[in-house]
JSON list of C-alpha atoms in Angstrom, two decimals:
[
{"chain": "A", "resi": 1, "resn": "MET", "atom": "CA", "xyz": [2.57, -20.09, -22.44]},
{"chain": "A", "resi": 2, "resn": "THR", "atom": "CA", "xyz": [3.98, -18.10, -25.35]},
{"chain": "A", "resi": 3, "resn": "LYS", "atom": "CA", "xyz": [1.87, -18.30, -28.50]},
{"chain": "A", "resi": 4, "resn": "ARG", "atom": "CA", "xyz": [3.57, -18.48, -31.87]},
{"chain": "A", "resi": 5, "resn": "VAL", "atom": "CA", "xyz": [2.16, -16.13, -34.52]},
{"chain": "A", "resi": 6, "resn": "ALA", "atom": "CA", "xyz": [3.11, -16.74, -38.14]},
{"chain": "A", "resi": 7, "resn": "ILE", "atom": "CA", "xyz": [2.52, -13.82, -40.51]},
{"chain": "A", "resi": 8, "resn": "LEU", "atom": "CA", "xyz": [2.43, -14.89, -44.15]},
{"chain": "A", "resi": 9, "resn": "LEU", "atom": "CA", "xyz": [4.24, -12.75, -46.72]},
{"chain": "A", "resi": 10, "resn": "PHE", "atom": "CA", "xyz": [4.11, -13.16, -50.49]},
{"chain": "A", "resi": 11, "resn": "PRO", "atom": "CA", "xyz": [4.77, -11.08, -53.61]},
{"chain": "A", "resi": 12, "resn": "GLY", "atom": "CA", "xyz": [2.50, -8.02, -53.68]},
{"chain": "A", "resi": 13, "resn": "PHE", "atom": "CA", "xyz": [1.23, -8.25, -50.09]},
{"chain": "A", "resi": 14, "resn": "ASP", "atom": "CA", "xyz": [0.06, -5.03, -48.44]},
{"chain": "A", "resi": 15, "resn": "LEU", "atom": "CA", "xyz": [2.68, -3.99, -45.91]},
{"chain": "A", "resi": 16, "resn": "ILE", "atom": "CA", "xyz": [0.30, -2.55, -43.31]},
{"chain": "A", "resi": 17, "resn": "ASP", "atom": "CA", "xyz": [-1.80, -5.73, -43.40]},
{"chain": "A", "resi": 18, "resn": "ALA", "atom": "CA", "xyz": [1.22, -7.60, -42.07]},
{"chain": "A", "resi": 19, "resn": "GLY", "atom": "CA", "xyz": [2.96, -4.80, -40.18]},
{"chain": "A", "resi": 20, "resn": "GLY", "atom": "CA", "xyz": [-0.10, -3.72, -38.19]},
{"chain": "A", "resi": 21, "resn": "PRO", "atom": "CA", "xyz": [-0.71, -7.10, -36.51]},
{"chain": "A", "resi": 22, "resn": "TYR", "atom": "CA", "xyz": [3.08, -7.54, -36.16]},
{"chain": "A", "resi": 23, "resn": "GLU", "atom": "CA", "xyz": [3.26, -4.40, -34.00]},
{"chain": "A", "resi": 24, "resn": "VAL", "atom": "CA", "xyz": [0.19, -5.37, -31.98]},
{"chain": "A", "resi": 25, "resn": "PHE", "atom": "CA", "xyz": [1.51, -8.78, -30.97]},
{"chain": "A", "resi": 26, "resn": "LEU", "atom": "CA", "xyz": [5.00, -7.48, -30.21]},
{"chain": "A", "resi": 27, "resn": "THR", "atom": "CA", "xyz": [3.61, -4.62, -28.12]},
{"chain": "A", "resi": 28, "resn": "ALA", "atom": "CA", "xyz": [1.25, -6.86, -26.16]},
{"chain": "A", "resi": 29, "resn": "SER", "atom": "CA", "xyz": [4.14, -9.19, -25.42]},
{"chain": "A", "resi": 30, "resn": "ARG", "atom": "CA", "xyz": [6.47, -6.34, -24.45]},
{"chain": "A", "resi": 31, "resn": "LEU", "atom": "CA", "xyz": [3.92, -4.98, -21.96]},
{"chain": "A", "resi": 32, "resn": "ALA", "atom": "CA", "xyz": [3.59, -8.42, -20.37]},
{"chain": "A", "resi": 33, "resn": "GLU", "atom": "CA", "xyz": [7.37, -8.69, -20.05]},
{"chain": "A", "resi": 34, "resn": "ARG", "atom": "CA", "xyz": [7.45, -5.23, -18.49]},
{"chain": "A", "resi": 35, "resn": "ASP", "atom": "CA", "xyz": [5.19, -6.66, -15.79]},
{"chain": "A", "resi": 36, "resn": "GLY", "atom": "CA", "xyz": [7.63, -9.51, -15.20]},
{"chain": "A", "resi": 37, "resn": "LEU", "atom": "CA", "xyz": [5.56, -12.06, -17.08]},
{"chain": "A", "resi": 38, "resn": "PRO", "atom": "CA", "xyz": [6.72, -14.40, -19.86]},
{"chain": "A", "resi": 39, "resn": "PRO", "atom": "CA", "xyz": [6.41, -13.09, -23.43]},
{"chain": "A", "resi": 40, "resn": "GLN", "atom": "CA", "xyz": [2.89, -13.65, -24.72]},
{"chain": "A", "resi": 41, "resn": "TYR", "atom": "CA", "xyz": [3.71, -13.98, -28.41]},
{"chain": "A", "resi": 42, "resn": "GLU", "atom": "CA", "xyz": [6.58, -15.06, -30.60]},
{"chain": "A", "resi": 43, "resn": "VAL", "atom": "CA", "xyz": [6.12, -13.56, -34.07]},
{"chain": "A", "resi": 44, "resn": "VAL", "atom": "CA", "xyz": [7.69, -15.22, -37.10]},
{"chain": "A", "resi": 45, "resn": "LEU", "atom": "CA", "xyz": [7.50, -14.08, -40.71]},
{"chain": "A", "resi": 46, "resn": "VAL", "atom": "CA", "xyz": [6.86, -16.88, -43.20]},
{"chain": "A", "resi": 47, "resn": "SER", "atom": "CA", "xyz": [6.60, -17.14, -46.97]},
{"chain": "A", "resi": 48, "resn": "PRO", "atom": "CA", "xyz": [6.26, -19.96, -49.49]},
{"chain": "A", "resi": 49, "resn": "GLY", "atom": "CA", "xyz": [9.57, -21.79, -49.33]},
{"chain": "A", "resi": 50, "resn": "GLY", "atom": "CA", "xyz": [11.03, -19.03, -47.14]},
{"chain": "A", "resi": 51, "resn": "ALA", "atom": "CA", "xyz": [11.59, -16.88, -50.23]},
{"chain": "A", "resi": 52, "resn": "ASP", "atom": "CA", "xyz": [12.06, -13.11, -50.04]},
{"chain": "A", "resi": 53, "resn": "ALA", "atom": "CA", "xyz": [8.78, -11.20, -50.40]},
{"chain": "A", "resi": 54, "resn": "VAL", "atom": "CA", "xyz": [8.37, -7.87, -52.17]},
{"chain": "A", "resi": 55, "resn": "ALA", "atom": "CA", "xyz": [5.45, -5.88, -50.79]},
{"chain": "A", "resi": 56, "resn": "PHE", "atom": "CA", "xyz": [3.21, -3.69, -52.90]},
{"chain": "A", "resi": 57, "resn": "GLY", "atom": "CA", "xyz": [5.27, -0.56, -53.51]},
{"chain": "A", "resi": 58, "resn": "GLY", "atom": "CA", "xyz": [8.60, -2.37, -53.57]},
{"chain": "A", "resi": 59, "resn": "MET", "atom": "CA", "xyz": [9.74, -2.93, -49.97]},
{"chain": "A", "resi": 60, "resn": "THR", "atom": "CA", "xyz": [11.51, -6.30, -49.79]},
{"chain": "A", "resi": 61, "resn": "LEU", "atom": "CA", "xyz": [11.53, -8.50, -46.70]},
{"chain": "A", "resi": 62, "resn": "THR", "atom": "CA", "xyz": [14.24, -11.11, -46.37]},
{"chain": "A", "resi": 63, "resn": "ARG", "atom": "CA", "xyz": [15.34, -13.91, -44.01]},
{"chain": "A", "resi": 64, "resn": "LEU", "atom": "CA", "xyz": [11.84, -15.34, -43.95]},
{"chain": "A", "resi": 65, "resn": "HIS", "atom": "CA", "xyz": [10.91, -18.87, -42.91]},
{"chain": "A", "resi": 66, "resn": "ASP", "atom": "CA", "xyz": [9.10, -21.69, -44.62]},
{"chain": "A", "resi": 67, "resn": "PRO", "atom": "CA", "xyz": [5.99, -22.41, -42.52]},
{"chain": "A", "resi": 68, "resn": "ALA", "atom": "CA", "xyz": [6.95, -26.09, -42.37]},
{"chain": "A", "resi": 69, "resn": "ASP", "atom": "CA", "xyz": [10.14, -25.15, -40.49]},
{"chain": "A", "resi": 70, "resn": "VAL", "atom": "CA", "xyz": [8.69, -23.05, -37.65]},
{"chain": "A", "resi": 71, "resn": "GLY", "atom": "CA", "xyz": [6.98, -25.74, -35.59]},
{"chain": "A", "resi": 72, "resn": "GLN", "atom": "CA", "xyz": [3.63, -25.31, -33.90]},
{"chain": "A", "resi": 73, "resn": "ILE", "atom": "CA", "xyz": [1.66, -22.26, -35.02]},
{"chain": "A", "resi": 74, "resn": "ASP", "atom": "CA", "xyz": [-1.05, -20.89, -32.76]},
{"chain": "A", "resi": 75, "resn": "ILE", "atom": "CA", "xyz": [-2.15, -17.97, -34.93]},
{"chain": "A", "resi": 76, "resn": "ALA", "atom": "CA", "xyz": [-1.60, -17.51, -38.68]},
{"chain": "A", "resi": 77, "resn": "ILE", "atom": "CA", "xyz": [-2.15, -14.09, -40.24]},
{"chain": "A", "resi": 78, "resn": "VAL", "atom": "CA", "xyz": [-2.88, -13.87, -43.98]},
{"chain": "A", "resi": 79, "resn": "PRO", "atom": "CA", "xyz": [-2.58, -10.30, -45.32]},
{"chain": "A", "resi": 80, "resn": "GLY", "atom": "CA", "xyz": [-4.26, -8.89, -48.38]},
{"chain": "A", "resi": 81, "resn": "THR", "atom": "CA", "xyz": [-3.07, -7.55, -51.69]},
{"chain": "A", "resi": 82, "resn": "ILE", "atom": "CA", "xyz": [-4.07, -5.15, -54.45]},
{"chain": "A", "resi": 83, "resn": "ASP", "atom": "CA", "xyz": [-3.95, -7.82, -57.18]},
{"chain": "A", "resi": 84, "resn": "VAL", "atom": "CA", "xyz": [-6.38, -10.36, -55.74]},
{"chain": "A", "resi": 85, "resn": "ALA", "atom": "CA", "xyz": [-6.75, -12.32, -58.98]},
{"chain": "A", "resi": 86, "resn": "ALA", "atom": "CA", "xyz": [-3.01, -12.95, -59.22]},
{"chain": "A", "resi": 87, "resn": "VAL", "atom": "CA", "xyz": [-2.55, -14.26, -55.69]},
{"chain": "A", "resi": 88, "resn": "VAL", "atom": "CA", "xyz": [-5.67, -16.41, -55.77]},
{"chain": "A", "resi": 89, "resn": "ALA", "atom": "CA", "xyz": [-4.40, -18.02, -58.99]},
{"chain": "A", "resi": 90, "resn": "ASP", "atom": "CA", "xyz": [-0.97, -18.83, -57.50]},
{"chain": "A", "resi": 91, "resn": "PRO", "atom": "CA", "xyz": [-0.95, -22.58, -56.72]},
{"chain": "A", "resi": 92, "resn": "VAL", "atom": "CA", "xyz": [2.14, -22.41, -54.49]},
{"chain": "A", "resi": 93, "resn": "LEU", "atom": "CA", "xyz": [0.63, -19.66, -52.37]},
{"chain": "A", "resi": 94, "resn": "ALA", "atom": "CA", "xyz": [-2.69, -21.53, -52.23]},
{"chain": "A", "resi": 95, "resn": "ALA", "atom": "CA", "xyz": [-0.91, -24.63, -50.95]},
{"chain": "A", "resi": 96, "resn": "THR", "atom": "CA", "xyz": [0.94, -22.56, -48.35]},
{"chain": "A", "resi": 97, "resn": "VAL", "atom": "CA", "xyz": [-2.31, -21.04, -47.09]},
{"chain": "A", "resi": 98, "resn": "GLU", "atom": "CA", "xyz": [-3.93, -24.46, -46.91]},
{"chain": "A", "resi": 99, "resn": "GLY", "atom": "CA", "xyz": [-0.97, -25.73, -44.90]},
{"chain": "A", "resi": 100, "resn": "LEU", "atom": "CA", "xyz": [-1.19, -22.81, -42.48]},
{"chain": "A", "resi": 101, "resn": "ILE", "atom": "CA", "xyz": [-4.90, -23.36, -41.97]},
{"chain": "A", "resi": 102, "resn": "GLY", "atom": "CA", "xyz": [-4.29, -27.03, -41.26]},
{"chain": "A", "resi": 103, "resn": "SER", "atom": "CA", "xyz": [-1.50, -26.42, -38.77]},
{"chain": "A", "resi": 104, "resn": "SER", "atom": "CA", "xyz": [-2.78, -23.33, -36.93]},
{"chain": "A", "resi": 105, "resn": "GLY", "atom": "CA", "xyz": [-5.19, -23.06, -34.07]},
{"chain": "A", "resi": 106, "resn": "VAL", "atom": "CA", "xyz": [-6.52, -19.76, -35.44]},
{"chain": "A", "resi": 107, "resn": "THR", "atom": "CA", "xyz": [-6.23, -18.42, -38.98]},
{"chain": "A", "resi": 108, "resn": "ALA", "atom": "CA", "xyz": [-6.95, -14.73, -39.48]},
{"chain": "A", "resi": 109, "resn": "SER", "atom": "CA", "xyz": [-7.06, -12.63, -42.64]},
{"chain": "A", "resi": 110, "resn": "VAL", "atom": "CA", "xyz": [-6.58, -8.94, -43.17]},
{"chain": "A", "resi": 111, "resn": "CYS", "atom": "CA", "xyz": [-8.37, -7.10, -45.96]},
{"chain": "A", "resi": 112, "resn": "THR", "atom": "CA", "xyz": [-8.40, -9.10, -49.21]},
{"chain": "A", "resi": 113, "resn": "GLY", "atom": "CA", "xyz": [-6.52, -11.93, -47.54]},
{"chain": "A", "resi": 114, "resn": "ALA", "atom": "CA", "xyz": [-10.06, -13.26, -47.03]},
{"chain": "A", "resi": 115, "resn": "PHE", "atom": "CA", "xyz": [-10.04, -14.31, -50.70]},
{"chain": "A", "resi": 116, "resn": "LEU", "atom": "CA", "xyz": [-7.14, -16.66, -49.99]},
{"chain": "A", "resi": 117, "resn": "LEU", "atom": "CA", "xyz": [-9.08, -18.18, -47.09]},
{"chain": "A", "resi": 118, "resn": "ALA", "atom": "CA", "xyz": [-12.13, -18.54, -49.33]},
{"chain": "A", "resi": 119, "resn": "LYS", "atom": "CA", "xyz": [-10.01, -20.22, -52.01]},
{"chain": "A", "resi": 120, "resn": "ALA", "atom": "CA", "xyz": [-8.83, -22.73, -49.39]},
{"chain": "A", "resi": 121, "resn": "GLY", "atom": "CA", "xyz": [-12.43, -23.44, -48.31]},
{"chain": "A", "resi": 122, "resn": "ALA", "atom": "CA", "xyz": [-11.89, -22.01, -44.83]},
{"chain": "A", "resi": 123, "resn": "LEU", "atom": "CA", "xyz": [-14.87, -19.64, -45.08]},
{"chain": "A", "resi": 124, "resn": "GLU", "atom": "CA", "xyz": [-17.42, -22.20, -46.23]},
{"chain": "A", "resi": 125, "resn": "GLY", "atom": "CA", "xyz": [-20.60, -21.77, -44.21]},
{"chain": "A", "resi": 126, "resn": "LYS", "atom": "CA", "xyz": [-19.09, -18.92, -42.22]},
{"chain": "A", "resi": 127, "resn": "SER", "atom": "CA", "xyz": [-19.60, -15.17, -41.96]},
{"chain": "A", "resi": 128, "resn": "ALA", "atom": "CA", "xyz": [-16.68, -13.02, -43.04]},
{"chain": "A", "resi": 129, "resn": "THR", "atom": "CA", "xyz": [-15.58, -9.52, -43.98]},
{"chain": "A", "resi": 130, "resn": "THR", "atom": "CA", "xyz": [-12.99, -7.86, -46.16]},
{"chain": "A", "resi": 131, "resn": "HIS", "atom": "CA", "xyz": [-12.20, -4.41, -47.55]},
{"chain": "A", "resi": 132, "resn": "TRP", "atom": "CA", "xyz": [-15.44, -2.52, -48.12]},
{"chain": "A", "resi": 133, "resn": "GLU", "atom": "CA", "xyz": [-14.72, -2.26, -51.86]},
{"chain": "A", "resi": 134, "resn": "ASP", "atom": "CA", "xyz": [-14.48, -6.03, -52.15]},
{"chain": "A", "resi": 135, "resn": "VAL", "atom": "CA", "xyz": [-17.42, -7.23, -50.05]},
{"chain": "A", "resi": 136, "resn": "ASP", "atom": "CA", "xyz": [-19.60, -8.08, -53.06]},
{"chain": "A", "resi": 137, "resn": "ASP", "atom": "CA", "xyz": [-16.77, -9.90, -54.83]},
{"chain": "A", "resi": 138, "resn": "LEU", "atom": "CA", "xyz": [-16.08, -11.99, -51.73]},
{"chain": "A", "resi": 139, "resn": "ALA", "atom": "CA", "xyz": [-19.77, -12.88, -51.49]},
{"chain": "A", "resi": 140, "resn": "ARG", "atom": "CA", "xyz": [-19.65, -14.06, -55.11]},
{"chain": "A", "resi": 141, "resn": "THR", "atom": "CA", "xyz": [-16.94, -16.61, -54.26]},
{"chain": "A", "resi": 142, "resn": "GLY", "atom": "CA", "xyz": [-19.83, -18.66, -52.88]},
{"chain": "A", "resi": 143, "resn": "LYS", "atom": "CA", "xyz": [-20.46, -20.97, -49.94]},
{"chain": "A", "resi": 144, "resn": "LEU", "atom": "CA", "xyz": [-20.15, -18.21, -47.30]},
{"chain": "A", "resi": 145, "resn": "ALA", "atom": "CA", "xyz": [-22.99, -17.72, -44.87]},
{"chain": "A", "resi": 146, "resn": "ASP", "atom": "CA", "xyz": [-22.76, -13.96, -45.38]},
{"chain": "A", "resi": 147, "resn": "VAL", "atom": "CA", "xyz": [-20.22, -11.18, -45.93]},
{"chain": "A", "resi": 148, "resn": "ARG", "atom": "CA", "xyz": [-20.48, -8.21, -43.61]},
{"chain": "A", "resi": 149, "resn": "SER", "atom": "CA", "xyz": [-19.49, -4.61, -44.15]},
{"chain": "A", "resi": 150, "resn": "GLY", "atom": "CA", "xyz": [-19.20, -1.86, -41.57]},
{"chain": "A", "resi": 151, "resn": "VAL", "atom": "CA", "xyz": [-17.31, -4.04, -39.08]},
{"chain": "A", "resi": 152, "resn": "ARG", "atom": "CA", "xyz": [-13.61, -4.24, -38.27]},
{"chain": "A", "resi": 153, "resn": "TRP", "atom": "CA", "xyz": [-13.59, -8.02, -37.91]},
{"chain": "A", "resi": 154, "resn": "VAL", "atom": "CA", "xyz": [-15.78, -11.12, -37.90]},
{"chain": "A", "resi": 155, "resn": "ASP", "atom": "CA", "xyz": [-14.86, -13.83, -35.39]},
{"chain": "A", "resi": 156, "resn": "GLU", "atom": "CA", "xyz": [-15.86, -17.39, -36.30]},
{"chain": "A", "resi": 157, "resn": "GLY", "atom": "CA", "xyz": [-13.72, -19.08, -33.69]},
{"chain": "A", "resi": 158, "resn": "SER", "atom": "CA", "xyz": [-10.88, -20.75, -35.52]},
{"chain": "A", "resi": 159, "resn": "VAL", "atom": "CA", "xyz": [-11.22, -18.33, -38.46]},
{"chain": "A", "resi": 160, "resn": "VAL", "atom": "CA", "xyz": [-11.23, -14.55, -38.07]},
{"chain": "A", "resi": 161, "resn": "THR", "atom": "CA", "xyz": [-11.48, -12.10, -40.96]},
{"chain": "A", "resi": 162, "resn": "SER", "atom": "CA", "xyz": [-10.97, -8.34, -40.85]},
{"chain": "A", "resi": 163, "resn": "GLY", "atom": "CA", "xyz": [-11.77, -5.35, -43.02]},
{"chain": "A", "resi": 164, "resn": "GLY", "atom": "CA", "xyz": [-9.44, -3.17, -45.00]},
{"chain": "A", "resi": 165, "resn": "LEU", "atom": "CA", "xyz": [-5.82, -2.40, -44.17]},
{"chain": "A", "resi": 166, "resn": "THR", "atom": "CA", "xyz": [-5.74, -0.84, -40.67]},
{"chain": "A", "resi": 167, "resn": "SER", "atom": "CA", "xyz": [-8.61, -3.08, -39.59]},
{"chain": "A", "resi": 168, "resn": "GLY", "atom": "CA", "xyz": [-5.92, -5.71, -39.19]},
{"chain": "A", "resi": 169, "resn": "ILE", "atom": "CA", "xyz": [-4.64, -3.74, -36.21]},
{"chain": "A", "resi": 170, "resn": "HIS", "atom": "CA", "xyz": [-8.09, -3.78, -34.64]},
{"chain": "A", "resi": 171, "resn": "MET", "atom": "CA", "xyz": [-8.50, -7.49, -35.35]},
{"chain": "A", "resi": 172, "resn": "ALA", "atom": "CA", "xyz": [-5.11, -8.30, -33.81]},
{"chain": "A", "resi": 173, "resn": "LEU", "atom": "CA", "xyz": [-6.11, -6.38, -30.69]},
{"chain": "A", "resi": 174, "resn": "HIS", "atom": "CA", "xyz": [-9.27, -8.50, -30.62]},
{"chain": "A", "resi": 175, "resn": "LEU", "atom": "CA", "xyz": [-7.11, -11.63, -30.70]},
{"chain": "A", "resi": 176, "resn": "VAL", "atom": "CA", "xyz": [-5.06, -10.25, -27.81]},
{"chain": "A", "resi": 177, "resn": "ALA", "atom": "CA", "xyz": [-8.32, -9.71, -25.93]},
{"chain": "A", "resi": 178, "resn": "ARG", "atom": "CA", "xyz": [-9.35, -13.30, -26.66]},
{"chain": "A", "resi": 179, "resn": "ASP", "atom": "CA", "xyz": [-6.04, -14.63, -25.40]},
{"chain": "A", "resi": 180, "resn": "TYR", "atom": "CA", "xyz": [-5.27, -12.33, -22.47]},
{"chain": "A", "resi": 181, "resn": "GLY", "atom": "CA", "xyz": [-8.35, -10.25, -21.72]},
{"chain": "A", "resi": 182, "resn": "VAL", "atom": "CA", "xyz": [-9.89, -7.00, -22.90]},
{"chain": "A", "resi": 183, "resn": "ASP", "atom": "CA", "xyz": [-7.96, -4.94, -20.33]},
{"chain": "A", "resi": 184, "resn": "HIS", "atom": "CA", "xyz": [-4.64, -6.06, -21.79]},
{"chain": "A", "resi": 185, "resn": "ALA", "atom": "CA", "xyz": [-5.86, -5.36, -25.32]},
{"chain": "A", "resi": 186, "resn": "VAL", "atom": "CA", "xyz": [-6.96, -1.86, -24.26]},
{"chain": "A", "resi": 187, "resn": "ARG", "atom": "CA", "xyz": [-3.56, -1.30, -22.67]},
{"chain": "A", "resi": 188, "resn": "THR", "atom": "CA", "xyz": [-1.86, -2.49, -25.85]},
{"chain": "A", "resi": 189, "resn": "ALA", "atom": "CA", "xyz": [-3.99, -0.16, -27.97]},
{"chain": "A", "resi": 190, "resn": "LYS", "atom": "CA", "xyz": [-3.10, 2.75, -25.69]},
{"chain": "A", "resi": 191, "resn": "GLN", "atom": "CA", "xyz": [0.60, 1.93, -25.99]},
{"chain": "A", "resi": 192, "resn": "LEU", "atom": "CA", "xyz": [0.18, 1.99, -29.78]},
{"chain": "A", "resi": 193, "resn": "ASP", "atom": "CA", "xyz": [-1.76, 5.27, -29.51]},
{"chain": "A", "resi": 194, "resn": "GLN", "atom": "CA", "xyz": [-4.53, 3.48, -31.40]},
{"chain": "A", "resi": 195, "resn": "PRO", "atom": "CA", "xyz": [-8.23, 4.07, -30.65]},
{"chain": "A", "resi": 196, "resn": "TRP", "atom": "CA", "xyz": [-9.89, 0.66, -30.37]},
{"chain": "A", "resi": 197, "resn": "ASP", "atom": "CA", "xyz": [-13.47, -0.49, -29.89]},
{"chain": "A", "resi": 198, "resn": "PRO", "atom": "CA", "xyz": [-13.74, -4.01, -28.41]},
{"chain": "A", "resi": 199, "resn": "THR", "atom": "CA", "xyz": [-17.07, -4.47, -30.19]},
{"chain": "A", "resi": 200, "resn": "GLY", "atom": "CA", "xyz": [-15.43, -4.35, -33.62]},
{"chain": "A", "resi": 201, "resn": "ALA", "atom": "CA", "xyz": [-17.56, -1.46, -34.86]},
{"chain": "A", "resi": 202, "resn": "SER", "atom": "CA", "xyz": [-15.96, 0.58, -37.61]}
]
């Protein structure tokens, strides 16, 4: 069964936070198809209202989808941003994140995207991680069991958080391993020419 992955984009998002997992899921799926199997993932890019999204640095992504229009979502990816305060204070973005959490089997954050999950209450009572510079600030949001540093990701079942920037690649490979086995994740990492440790150590 093909899993649908929705990657959330919004003004000021970090491009590699979204682009890294995007490449992982597409590559894992392409390798499966090479073996004559059905595609493993369908990746869709979503934004609040389907609006264009300008990444940090100015790259603009267009022809995005409103999450409400894409049907069932198995995995939602929430990237991070440089200006955490601005995105956390955005009520439209907060509502979009809450909707994704409610409609997705798994919600995963990259880097400071964890702050959006915390804002939505998705990290309450859970362990989490984020960019190493922001670990203390995430802990101060309250109601988390603990915030870990020195790891690529923290898996809490339906919620997965990852560390800074390229850790999103490692976390996405972990999700591939969850879905289709460690061997396929290792093969995907090799195809990407990306060293990967299944334990999540940084």
